Coordinates of C-alpha atoms in Angstrom, one line a residue:
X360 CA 20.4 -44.1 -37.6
X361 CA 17.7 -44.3 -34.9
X362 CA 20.5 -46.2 -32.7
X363 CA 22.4 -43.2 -32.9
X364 CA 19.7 -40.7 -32.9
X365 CA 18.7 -42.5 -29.3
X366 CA 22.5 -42.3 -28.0
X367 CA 22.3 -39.2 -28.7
X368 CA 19.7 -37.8 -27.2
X369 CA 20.1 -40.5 -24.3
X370 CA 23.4 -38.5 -23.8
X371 CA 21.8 -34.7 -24.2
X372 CA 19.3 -35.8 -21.2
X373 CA 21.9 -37.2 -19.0
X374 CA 23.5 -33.8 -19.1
X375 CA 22.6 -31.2 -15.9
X376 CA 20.5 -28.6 -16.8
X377 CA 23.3 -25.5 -16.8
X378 CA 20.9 -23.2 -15.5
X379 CA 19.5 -25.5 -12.9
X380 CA 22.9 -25.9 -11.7
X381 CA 23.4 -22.3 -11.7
X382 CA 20.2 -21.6 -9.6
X383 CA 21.4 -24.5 -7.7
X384 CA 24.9 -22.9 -6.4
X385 CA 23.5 -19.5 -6.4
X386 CA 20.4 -20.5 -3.6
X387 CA 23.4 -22.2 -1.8
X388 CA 25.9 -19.2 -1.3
X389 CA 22.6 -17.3 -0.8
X390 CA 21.4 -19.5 2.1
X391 CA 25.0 -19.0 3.6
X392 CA 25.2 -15.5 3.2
X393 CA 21.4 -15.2 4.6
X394 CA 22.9 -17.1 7.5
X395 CA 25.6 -15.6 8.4
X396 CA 23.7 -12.5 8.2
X397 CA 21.0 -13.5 10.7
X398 CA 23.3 -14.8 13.6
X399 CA 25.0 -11.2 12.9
X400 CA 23.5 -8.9 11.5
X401 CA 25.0 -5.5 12.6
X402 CA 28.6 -6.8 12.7
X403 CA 28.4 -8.6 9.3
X404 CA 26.3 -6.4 7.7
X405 CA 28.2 -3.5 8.5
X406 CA 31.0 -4.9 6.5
X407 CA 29.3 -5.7 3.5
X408 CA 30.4 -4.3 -0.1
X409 CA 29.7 -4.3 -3.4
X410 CA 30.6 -8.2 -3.7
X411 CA 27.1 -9.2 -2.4
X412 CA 25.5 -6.3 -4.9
X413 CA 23.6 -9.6 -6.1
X414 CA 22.5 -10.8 -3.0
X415 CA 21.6 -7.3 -1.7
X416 CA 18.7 -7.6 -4.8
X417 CA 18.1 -11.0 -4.2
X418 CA 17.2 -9.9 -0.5
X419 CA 15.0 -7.3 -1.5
X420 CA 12.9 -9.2 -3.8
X421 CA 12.3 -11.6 -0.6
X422 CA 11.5 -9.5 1.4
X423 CA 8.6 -7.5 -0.8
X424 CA 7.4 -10.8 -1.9
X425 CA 6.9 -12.5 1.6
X426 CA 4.1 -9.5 2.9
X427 CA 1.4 -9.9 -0.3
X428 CA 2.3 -13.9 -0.1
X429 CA 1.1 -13.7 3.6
X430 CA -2.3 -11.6 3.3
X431 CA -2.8 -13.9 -0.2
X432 CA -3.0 -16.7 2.4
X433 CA -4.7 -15.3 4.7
X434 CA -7.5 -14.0 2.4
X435 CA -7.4 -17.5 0.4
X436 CA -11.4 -17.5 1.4
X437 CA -12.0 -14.3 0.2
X438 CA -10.8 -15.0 -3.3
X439 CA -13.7 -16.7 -5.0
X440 CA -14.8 -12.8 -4.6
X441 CA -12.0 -11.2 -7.0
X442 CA -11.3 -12.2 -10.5
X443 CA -7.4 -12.4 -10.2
X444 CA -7.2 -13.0 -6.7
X445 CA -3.2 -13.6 -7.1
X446 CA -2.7 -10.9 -9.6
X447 CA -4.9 -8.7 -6.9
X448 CA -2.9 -9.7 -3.2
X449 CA 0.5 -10.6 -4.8
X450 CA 1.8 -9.6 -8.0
X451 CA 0.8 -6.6 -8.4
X452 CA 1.3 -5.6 -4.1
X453 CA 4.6 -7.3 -4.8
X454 CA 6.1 -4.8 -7.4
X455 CA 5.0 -2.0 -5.8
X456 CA 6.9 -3.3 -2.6
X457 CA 9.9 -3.9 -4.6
X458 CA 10.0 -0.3 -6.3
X459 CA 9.8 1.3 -2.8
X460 CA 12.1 -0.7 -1.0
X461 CA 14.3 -0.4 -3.9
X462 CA 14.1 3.5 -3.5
X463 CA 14.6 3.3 0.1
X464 CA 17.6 1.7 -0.7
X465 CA 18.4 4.3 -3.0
X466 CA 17.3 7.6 -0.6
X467 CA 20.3 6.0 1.6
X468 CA 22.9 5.8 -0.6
X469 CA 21.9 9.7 -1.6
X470 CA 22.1 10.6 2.4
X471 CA 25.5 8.7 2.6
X472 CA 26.6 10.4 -0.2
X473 CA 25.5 14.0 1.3
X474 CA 27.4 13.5 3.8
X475 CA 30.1 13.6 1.9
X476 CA 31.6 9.8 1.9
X477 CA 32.7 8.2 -0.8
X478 CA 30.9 5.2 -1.5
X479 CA 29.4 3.3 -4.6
X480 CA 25.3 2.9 -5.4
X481 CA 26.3 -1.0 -5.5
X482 CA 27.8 -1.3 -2.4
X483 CA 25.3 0.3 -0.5
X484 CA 22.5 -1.0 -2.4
X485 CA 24.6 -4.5 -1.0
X486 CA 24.7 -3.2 3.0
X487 CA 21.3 -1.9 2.9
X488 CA 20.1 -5.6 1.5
X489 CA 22.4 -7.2 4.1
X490 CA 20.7 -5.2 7.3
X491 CA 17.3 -6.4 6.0
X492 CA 17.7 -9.6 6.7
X493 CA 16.2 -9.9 9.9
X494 CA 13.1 -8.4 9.1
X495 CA 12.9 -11.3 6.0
X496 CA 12.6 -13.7 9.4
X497 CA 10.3 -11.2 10.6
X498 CA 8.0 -11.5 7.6
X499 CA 8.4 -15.5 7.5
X500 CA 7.3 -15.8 10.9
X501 CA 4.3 -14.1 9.5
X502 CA 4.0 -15.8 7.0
X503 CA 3.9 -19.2 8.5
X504 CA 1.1 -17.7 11.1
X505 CA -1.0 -16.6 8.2
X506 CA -0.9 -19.9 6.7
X507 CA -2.2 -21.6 10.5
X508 CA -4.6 -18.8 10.2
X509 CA -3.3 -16.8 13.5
X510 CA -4.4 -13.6 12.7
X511 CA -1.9 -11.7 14.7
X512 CA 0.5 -12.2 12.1
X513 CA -1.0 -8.4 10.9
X514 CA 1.2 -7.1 14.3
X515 CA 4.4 -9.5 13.1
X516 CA 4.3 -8.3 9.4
X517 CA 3.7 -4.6 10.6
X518 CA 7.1 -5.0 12.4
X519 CA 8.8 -6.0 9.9
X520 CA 7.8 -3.2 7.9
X521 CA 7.9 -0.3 9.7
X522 CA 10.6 -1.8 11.6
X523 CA 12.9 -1.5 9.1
X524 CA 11.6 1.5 7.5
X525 CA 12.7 3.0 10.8
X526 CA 16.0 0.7 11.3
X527 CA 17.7 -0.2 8.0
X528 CA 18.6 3.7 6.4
X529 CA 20.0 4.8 9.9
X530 CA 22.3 1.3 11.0
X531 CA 23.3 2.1 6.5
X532 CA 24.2 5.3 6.7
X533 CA 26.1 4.9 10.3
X534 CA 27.9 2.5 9.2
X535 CA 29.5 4.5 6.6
X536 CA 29.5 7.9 8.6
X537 CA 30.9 6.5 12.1
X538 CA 34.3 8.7 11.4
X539 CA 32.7 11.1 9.3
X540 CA 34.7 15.0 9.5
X541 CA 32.1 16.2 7.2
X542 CA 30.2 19.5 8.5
X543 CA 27.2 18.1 7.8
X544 CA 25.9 15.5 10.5
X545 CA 24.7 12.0 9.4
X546 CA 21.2 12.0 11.3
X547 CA 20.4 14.7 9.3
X548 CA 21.2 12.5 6.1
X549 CA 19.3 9.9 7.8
X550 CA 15.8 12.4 8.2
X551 CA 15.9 12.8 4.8
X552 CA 15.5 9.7 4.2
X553 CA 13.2 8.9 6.6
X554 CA 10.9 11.7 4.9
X555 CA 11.7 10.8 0.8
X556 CA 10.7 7.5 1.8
X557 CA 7.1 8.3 3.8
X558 CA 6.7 10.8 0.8
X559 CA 6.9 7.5 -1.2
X560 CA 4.7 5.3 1.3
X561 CA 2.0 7.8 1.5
X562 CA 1.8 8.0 -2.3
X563 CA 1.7 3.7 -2.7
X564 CA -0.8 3.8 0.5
X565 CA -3.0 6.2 -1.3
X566 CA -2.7 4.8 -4.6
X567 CA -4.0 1.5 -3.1
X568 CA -6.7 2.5 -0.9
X569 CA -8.1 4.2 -4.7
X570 CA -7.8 1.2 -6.0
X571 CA -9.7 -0.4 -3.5
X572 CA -12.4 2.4 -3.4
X573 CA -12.6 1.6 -7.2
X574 CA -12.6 -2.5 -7.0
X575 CA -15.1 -2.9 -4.3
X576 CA -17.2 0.0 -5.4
X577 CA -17.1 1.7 -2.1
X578 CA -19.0 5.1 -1.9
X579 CA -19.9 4.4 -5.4
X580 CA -23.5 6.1 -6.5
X581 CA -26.2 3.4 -6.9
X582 CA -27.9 5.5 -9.7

């Protein structure tokens, strides 16, 4: 019995771990897709359907992780200071990132859609992920000066925000309007987005600098 019992479980352990395997092949068609992308980004990208839906999320995760991750580094000295330092600079910084980009993501595909083309959430969701991913480089070059504690890595991560605040919508909605017949012109399709999305910004920036204002105690009365 305790032969067997050891066979057994011998056996059970020398099977792969299904879900490693799984995150196994899915990082390596992710690394080839995040590839190709980079060496072309516009030409690629602007082919891109709902097929890479997936990836398109995938992307977006990345890229509203790598900012916090980079100030979290580069405030590692100031942590002693806070009580959940990561919770403080990356979790929390983190979600809020990925609801905004996310709704980015989503004011395009409504500006696409006023335009009048016919064209699913997934699939732009998918080309909107896909032109983002130069600005993840963007962010990982900042990243990896944060950690070397350059502190011009601020400037690098600031263009990779704003950069493709200003960049991804319009190449999205372009690509999908480029033979458009519809009376109503894309740029105005891509304002709109450009102002839901500040609209959202301003709210997040405000939110946070109250939150600061409350953690730090800043004009806070001393009686």
């Amino acid at each position: 019995m305790v032969t067997g019992g050891a066979s057994a479980a011998s056996i059970e352990a020398a099977r792969p771990n299904e879900h490693l395997e799984k995150a196994k092949n899915v990082s390596k068609l992710y690394f080839g897709y995040f590839m190709s992308l980079l060496k072309s980004p516009l030409s690629k990208g602007s082919r891109i359907g709902e097929e890479h839906f997936v990836n398109g999320l995938i992307t977006i995760i990345l890229y509203s992780l790598i900012l916090p991750l980079s100030m979290y580094f580069a405030l590692r000295d100031y942590g002693s200071f806070m009580d959940s330092p990561f919770l403080t600079i990356v979790i929390k910084p983190f979600l809020t990132m990925a609801v905004f980009v996310f709704l980015m993501s989503v004011f395009t595909f409504c500006a696409v859609k006023v335009v009048g083309e016919h064209v699913s959430f997934k699939s732009a969701v998918a080309r909107f992920g896909a032109i983002l991913v130069p600005f993840i480089a963007i962010f990982a070059l900042g990243l990896l000066m944060s950690l070397f504690g350059i502190y011009e890595f601020v400037f690098v991560l600031a263009l990779g925000l704003f950069g493709a605040i200003f960049t991804v919508p319009a190449i999205v909605v372009m690509s999908y309007t480029r033979h458009s017949t519809s009376k109503f012109d894309p740029l105005y399709g891509i304002i709109l987005t450009y102002v839901a999305s500040f609209i959202v910004f301003g709210l997040i920036l405000k939110g946070f600098i109250m939150n600061m204002i409350d953690t730090l105690g800043i004009f806070s009365s001393p009686f």
